[in-house]
Amino acid sequence: MKPILFDFFYGSKTLFTELLNSGQFEKGEVDIRRFPDGESYVRVRSQCTQRQVIILANLHHPDDKFLPLLFLCQALRDLNVKHITLISPYLPYMRQDKRFHDGECITSAQFSSILSSAIDRIVTIDPHLHRYASLSEIYNVDNLVLKADNTIAEWIKQNVNKPLIIGPDSESEQWAAATAELINCPYLVLTKERLGDRDVKISTPHAGDLTDHTPVLVDDIISTGRTMIETAKVLNAEGFGSPVCIGVHAVFSERDYNALRNSAVEKIITCNTIPHHSNGIDVAKLLLGSVAAVINPSS
Ligand code: R5P
């Protein structure tokens, strides 16, 4: 029997539809709604006993969704499902990976600990691994970490003339270097100083004679957009043209997206890990290929 695939806050015409259309899954039926007092109601309608279950979850803005997700997992357990895989293409709460000030909660560890108690396996794409070397440091369930670098490299090959990949900060080196290698083009990694949520300072690139290339900024997350905006400014000052900005996860608010669009950038493209109108790089194939390897469709 095929695994049952539940849509958790993706909706139609998104990644969920693409995975479902692959024919590898049976569509799960679930009602999730809010009572007038704001509490959640969850009811699984599919026959799930002894079935493999996959929840494709859009956990952008996780605080509104986390309790309903835990309730859904518990409802599935109560129905004696065989196994719960959570596919969360964007994995939230990865950035607070350290106590920077006394009394702070290390939310990445707290979030992962609660989530690990509810599921059997997690699949995600480019989680923000900075001080953690791997997801296993904080998730104590099976995990599969996928990388969008190949998919992004393909897009760049087809859409950008003479690219120069630029990672705006040291953390982005992992994406910038891998992407440049796949394309066989040069890359630069800059340094960033974060002075506040919306205040960043980017180092001047030592670009030599590369200013005739098209700068392509590659980062895992675009949130306030300040990293990309400031990087575009320093590139401009060095004689580069306006950059193409690529983010794996379109975390930004509409206001921040518009601010980025109105800055000195050529184009903003994101992967469809979070539904957004900047989505232009499709990760469905990446997910399908890898998920099939860990889930036995015959069970
Ligand atoms: C942080 O280290 C990430 O890799 C991104 O660079 C960061 O989240 C971007 O944030 P913003 O768009 O708010 O500058």
Coordinates of C-alpha atoms and ligand atoms in Angstrom, one line a residue:
M1 CA 0.0 0.0 0.0
K2 CA 1.1 3.5 -0.8
P3 CA 2.1 5.8 2.1
I4 CA -0.6 8.3 3.0
L5 CA 0.5 11.9 2.4
F6 CA -1.1 14.7 4.5
D7 CA -1.0 18.3 3.5
F8 CA -0.2 20.5 6.5
F9 CA -0.6 24.2 5.5
Y10 CA 0.7 23.9 1.9
G11 CA -2.6 24.0 0.1
S12 CA -3.2 23.2 -3.6
K13 CA -1.0 24.3 -6.5
T14 CA 2.1 24.0 -4.3
L15 CA 4.7 21.4 -3.5
F16 CA 1.9 19.3 -2.0
T17 CA 0.1 18.9 -5.3
E18 CA 3.3 18.1 -7.1
L19 CA 4.2 15.3 -4.7
L20 CA 0.7 14.0 -4.8
N21 CA 0.6 14.0 -8.6
S22 CA 3.7 11.8 -8.6
G23 CA 1.3 8.9 -7.9
Q24 CA 3.5 7.6 -5.1
F25 CA 1.1 8.5 -2.3
E26 CA -2.5 8.3 -1.3
K27 CA -4.0 11.6 -0.2
G28 CA -4.6 11.9 3.5
E29 CA -7.8 13.5 4.7
V30 CA -7.7 15.7 7.8
D31 CA -9.7 18.5 9.2
I32 CA -7.8 21.2 11.0
R33 CA -9.6 24.3 12.2
R34 CA -9.8 26.7 15.0
F35 CA -12.6 27.0 17.5
P36 CA -14.0 30.5 18.1
D37 CA -11.8 30.7 21.2
G38 CA -8.7 30.1 19.1
E39 CA -8.0 26.5 20.2
S40 CA -7.4 23.9 17.6
Y41 CA -9.6 21.1 16.3
V42 CA -7.9 18.2 14.5
R43 CA -9.6 15.1 13.0
V44 CA -8.0 12.5 10.8
R45 CA -10.5 11.1 8.3
S46 CA -8.3 8.6 6.5
Q47 CA -8.0 4.9 7.4
C48 CA -4.4 5.0 8.8
T49 CA -4.0 1.9 10.9
Q50 CA -0.7 0.2 10.3
R51 CA 0.0 2.6 7.4
Q52 CA 3.1 4.7 6.7
V53 CA 2.2 8.3 7.0
I54 CA 3.9 11.3 5.6
I55 CA 3.1 14.8 6.7
L56 CA 4.2 17.5 4.3
A57 CA 4.4 20.5 6.5
N58 CA 4.8 24.2 5.8
L59 CA 6.2 25.3 9.1
H60 CA 6.9 28.9 8.2
H61 CA 5.4 31.0 11.0
P62 CA 5.7 27.9 13.2
D63 CA 4.2 29.3 16.4
D64 CA 0.7 29.2 14.9
K65 CA 1.1 25.7 13.5
F66 CA 3.2 23.8 16.0
L67 CA 0.4 22.7 18.4
P68 CA -1.9 21.6 15.6
L69 CA 1.0 19.6 14.2
L70 CA 1.6 17.8 17.6
F71 CA -2.2 17.2 17.8
L72 CA -2.2 15.7 14.3
C73 CA 0.7 13.4 15.2
Q74 CA -1.0 12.3 18.4
A75 CA -4.2 11.6 16.5
L76 CA -2.2 9.5 14.0
R77 CA -0.6 7.5 16.9
D78 CA -4.0 6.9 18.4
L79 CA -5.0 5.4 15.1
N80 CA -2.0 3.0 15.3
V81 CA -0.1 4.2 12.3
K82 CA 3.0 2.3 11.4
H83 CA 5.4 5.2 11.0
I84 CA 5.3 9.0 10.8
T85 CA 7.6 10.9 8.5
L86 CA 7.5 14.7 8.7
I87 CA 8.7 16.4 5.6
S88 CA 9.4 20.0 6.6
P89 CA 11.2 21.5 3.5
Y90 CA 11.9 24.6 5.6
L91 CA 12.9 23.7 9.1
P92 CA 12.2 26.6 11.5
Y93 CA 13.9 27.5 14.8
M94 CA 17.3 26.6 13.6
R95 CA 19.0 30.0 14.0
Q96 CA 19.0 30.3 17.8
D97 CA 21.6 27.6 18.3
K98 CA 23.4 29.3 21.2
R99 CA 22.7 31.2 24.3
F100 CA 24.0 34.6 23.4
H101 CA 22.7 36.3 26.6
D102 CA 22.0 34.9 30.0
G103 CA 18.5 33.6 30.4
E104 CA 17.8 33.0 26.7
C105 CA 16.1 29.8 25.5
I106 CA 18.1 27.9 22.9
T107 CA 14.9 27.5 20.8
S108 CA 16.5 25.2 18.2
A109 CA 17.1 22.5 20.9
Q110 CA 13.8 23.0 22.6
F111 CA 11.8 22.9 19.3
S112 CA 13.6 19.8 18.1
S113 CA 13.2 18.0 21.3
I114 CA 9.4 18.5 21.3
L115 CA 9.1 17.6 17.6
S116 CA 11.3 14.5 18.0
S117 CA 8.9 13.1 20.6
A118 CA 6.0 13.3 18.1
I119 CA 7.5 11.8 14.9
D120 CA 9.7 8.9 13.7
R121 CA 11.6 10.6 10.9
I122 CA 12.3 14.1 9.7
V123 CA 13.1 15.1 6.1
T124 CA 14.2 18.6 5.4
I125 CA 16.1 20.8 2.9
D126 CA 19.1 22.9 3.8
P127 CA 18.4 23.4 7.4
H128 CA 20.4 26.3 8.9
L129 CA 23.3 24.3 10.3
H130 CA 25.7 26.8 11.7
R131 CA 27.0 25.8 15.1
Y132 CA 25.5 22.3 14.8
A133 CA 27.4 20.1 12.5
S134 CA 24.4 17.9 11.8
L135 CA 20.7 17.6 12.6
S136 CA 21.4 14.6 14.7
E137 CA 22.9 16.8 17.4
I138 CA 19.4 18.1 18.2
Y139 CA 16.9 15.7 16.6
N140 CA 16.8 12.2 18.0
V141 CA 14.8 10.6 15.2
D142 CA 16.0 9.4 11.8
N143 CA 16.7 12.4 9.7
L144 CA 17.3 13.0 6.0
V145 CA 18.9 16.3 5.1
L146 CA 18.6 17.3 1.4
K147 CA 20.6 20.0 -0.4
A148 CA 19.1 22.2 -3.0
D149 CA 22.5 23.1 -4.5
N150 CA 22.1 20.9 -7.6
T151 CA 18.7 22.3 -8.3
I152 CA 19.9 25.8 -7.8
A153 CA 22.9 25.3 -9.9
E154 CA 20.7 23.9 -12.8
W155 CA 18.6 27.1 -12.6
I156 CA 21.6 29.3 -12.7
K157 CA 23.1 27.4 -15.6
Q158 CA 19.9 27.9 -17.6
N159 CA 19.2 31.5 -16.6
V160 CA 22.4 33.5 -15.8
N161 CA 25.1 34.5 -18.2
K162 CA 28.7 34.3 -16.8
P163 CA 27.7 33.9 -13.1
L164 CA 29.9 34.8 -10.1
I165 CA 28.4 33.1 -7.0
I166 CA 28.5 35.2 -3.9
G167 CA 27.9 34.1 -0.4
P168 CA 27.2 37.2 1.7
D169 CA 28.6 35.7 5.0
S170 CA 30.8 32.9 6.2
E171 CA 27.7 30.7 7.0
S172 CA 26.7 30.9 3.3
E173 CA 30.0 29.5 2.1
Q174 CA 28.6 25.9 2.2
W175 CA 25.9 26.9 -0.4
A176 CA 28.0 29.3 -2.4
A177 CA 31.0 26.9 -2.8
A178 CA 29.0 23.8 -3.6
T179 CA 26.8 25.7 -6.2
A180 CA 29.9 27.3 -7.9
E181 CA 31.6 23.9 -8.1
L182 CA 28.5 22.4 -9.8
I183 CA 28.4 25.2 -12.3
N184 CA 32.2 25.4 -12.7
C185 CA 32.2 29.1 -12.1
P186 CA 34.0 31.4 -9.6
Y187 CA 32.7 32.3 -6.2
L188 CA 33.4 34.8 -3.4
V189 CA 32.4 34.7 0.2
L190 CA 32.0 38.0 2.1
T191 CA 31.8 38.7 5.8
K192 CA 28.8 40.0 7.6
E193 CA 28.5 41.8 10.9
R194 CA 24.9 41.7 12.3
L195 CA 24.3 44.8 14.3
G196 CA 20.6 44.2 14.8
D197 CA 17.6 42.3 13.3
R198 CA 17.5 44.8 10.4
D199 CA 21.0 46.1 10.5
V200 CA 23.9 44.3 8.8
K201 CA 27.3 45.4 7.6
I202 CA 28.9 43.5 4.6
S203 CA 32.6 43.5 3.8
T204 CA 33.9 44.9 0.5
P205 CA 34.6 42.1 -2.0
H206 CA 38.0 41.7 -3.3
A207 CA 36.8 40.8 -6.8
G208 CA 39.8 41.5 -8.9
D209 CA 38.8 41.4 -12.6
L210 CA 35.5 39.6 -12.0
T211 CA 33.3 42.6 -12.4
D212 CA 32.2 41.5 -15.9
H213 CA 30.4 38.6 -14.3
T214 CA 26.8 38.5 -13.2
P215 CA 26.8 38.5 -9.4
V216 CA 24.5 35.8 -8.0
L217 CA 23.9 36.0 -4.3
V218 CA 23.1 32.6 -2.7
D219 CA 21.9 32.2 0.8
D220 CA 19.8 29.7 2.7
I221 CA 17.3 32.2 4.2
I222 CA 16.1 35.6 3.1
S223 CA 14.3 37.1 6.0
T224 CA 14.4 40.9 6.4
G225 CA 16.3 41.0 3.1
R226 CA 18.9 43.3 4.7
T227 CA 21.8 40.9 4.0
M228 CA 21.0 40.9 0.3
I229 CA 20.3 44.6 0.1
E230 CA 23.6 45.5 1.8
T231 CA 25.5 43.0 -0.3
A232 CA 24.0 44.5 -3.5
K233 CA 25.2 47.9 -2.3
V234 CA 28.8 46.9 -1.8
L235 CA 28.8 45.1 -5.1
N236 CA 27.5 48.1 -6.8
A237 CA 30.1 50.3 -5.2
E238 CA 32.8 47.9 -6.6
G239 CA 31.5 48.3 -10.2
F240 CA 29.3 45.1 -10.4
G241 CA 25.9 45.1 -12.0
S242 CA 22.8 44.4 -10.0
P243 CA 22.8 40.9 -8.5
V244 CA 20.4 38.0 -8.9
C245 CA 19.4 37.0 -5.4
I246 CA 18.7 33.3 -4.7
G247 CA 17.4 32.1 -1.4
V248 CA 16.4 28.6 -0.5
H249 CA 13.8 29.6 1.9
A250 CA 11.5 32.6 1.3
V251 CA 11.0 33.5 4.9
F252 CA 10.4 37.2 4.3
S253 CA 7.3 39.3 5.0
E254 CA 5.6 41.1 2.1
R255 CA 7.0 44.4 3.3
D256 CA 10.6 43.0 3.4
Y257 CA 10.1 41.3 0.0
N258 CA 9.0 44.6 -1.5
A259 CA 11.9 46.5 0.1
L260 CA 14.3 44.0 -1.5
R261 CA 12.5 44.3 -4.9
N262 CA 12.9 48.0 -4.7
S263 CA 16.6 47.9 -3.9
A264 CA 19.5 47.5 -6.4
V265 CA 18.8 43.9 -7.3
E266 CA 18.1 42.4 -10.6
K267 CA 15.9 39.5 -9.6
I268 CA 14.8 37.5 -6.5
I269 CA 14.3 33.8 -6.9
T270 CA 13.5 31.3 -4.2
C271 CA 12.9 27.5 -3.9
N272 CA 9.3 26.5 -3.3
T273 CA 10.1 25.1 0.2
I274 CA 7.8 27.9 1.5
P275 CA 5.0 29.0 -0.9
H276 CA 5.7 32.5 -2.1
H277 CA 5.5 34.5 -5.4
S278 CA 9.3 34.6 -5.6
N279 CA 9.3 30.8 -6.0
G280 CA 11.0 29.9 -9.2
I281 CA 13.2 26.8 -8.3
D282 CA 11.2 23.6 -7.9
V283 CA 12.4 21.1 -5.2
A284 CA 9.7 18.5 -5.9
K285 CA 12.0 16.2 -7.9
L286 CA 14.7 16.5 -5.2
L287 CA 12.2 15.5 -2.5
L288 CA 10.6 12.7 -4.5
G289 CA 13.9 11.1 -5.5
S290 CA 15.2 11.1 -2.0
V291 CA 12.0 10.3 -0.1
A292 CA 11.5 7.3 -2.3
A293 CA 14.8 5.9 -1.1
V294 CA 13.9 6.1 2.6
I295 CA 10.2 5.1 2.3
N296 CA 9.2 1.7 1.1
P297 CA 6.1 2.2 -0.9
S298 CA 5.1 -1.4 -0.6
S299 CA 4.7 -1.3 3.2
Ligands
R5P1 C1 21.8 33.8 8.6 O1 22.9 33.6 9.0 C2 21.3 33.3 7.3 O2 22.1 32.5 6.6 C3 20.8 34.5 6.4 O3 22.0 35.2 5.9 C4 20.0 35.4 7.2 O4 19.0 34.7 7.8 C5 19.4 36.5 6.3 O5 18.7 37.3 7.1 P1 18.2 38.7 6.5 O6 17.4 38.5 5.3 O7 17.2 39.2 7.7 O8 19.3 39.6 6.4

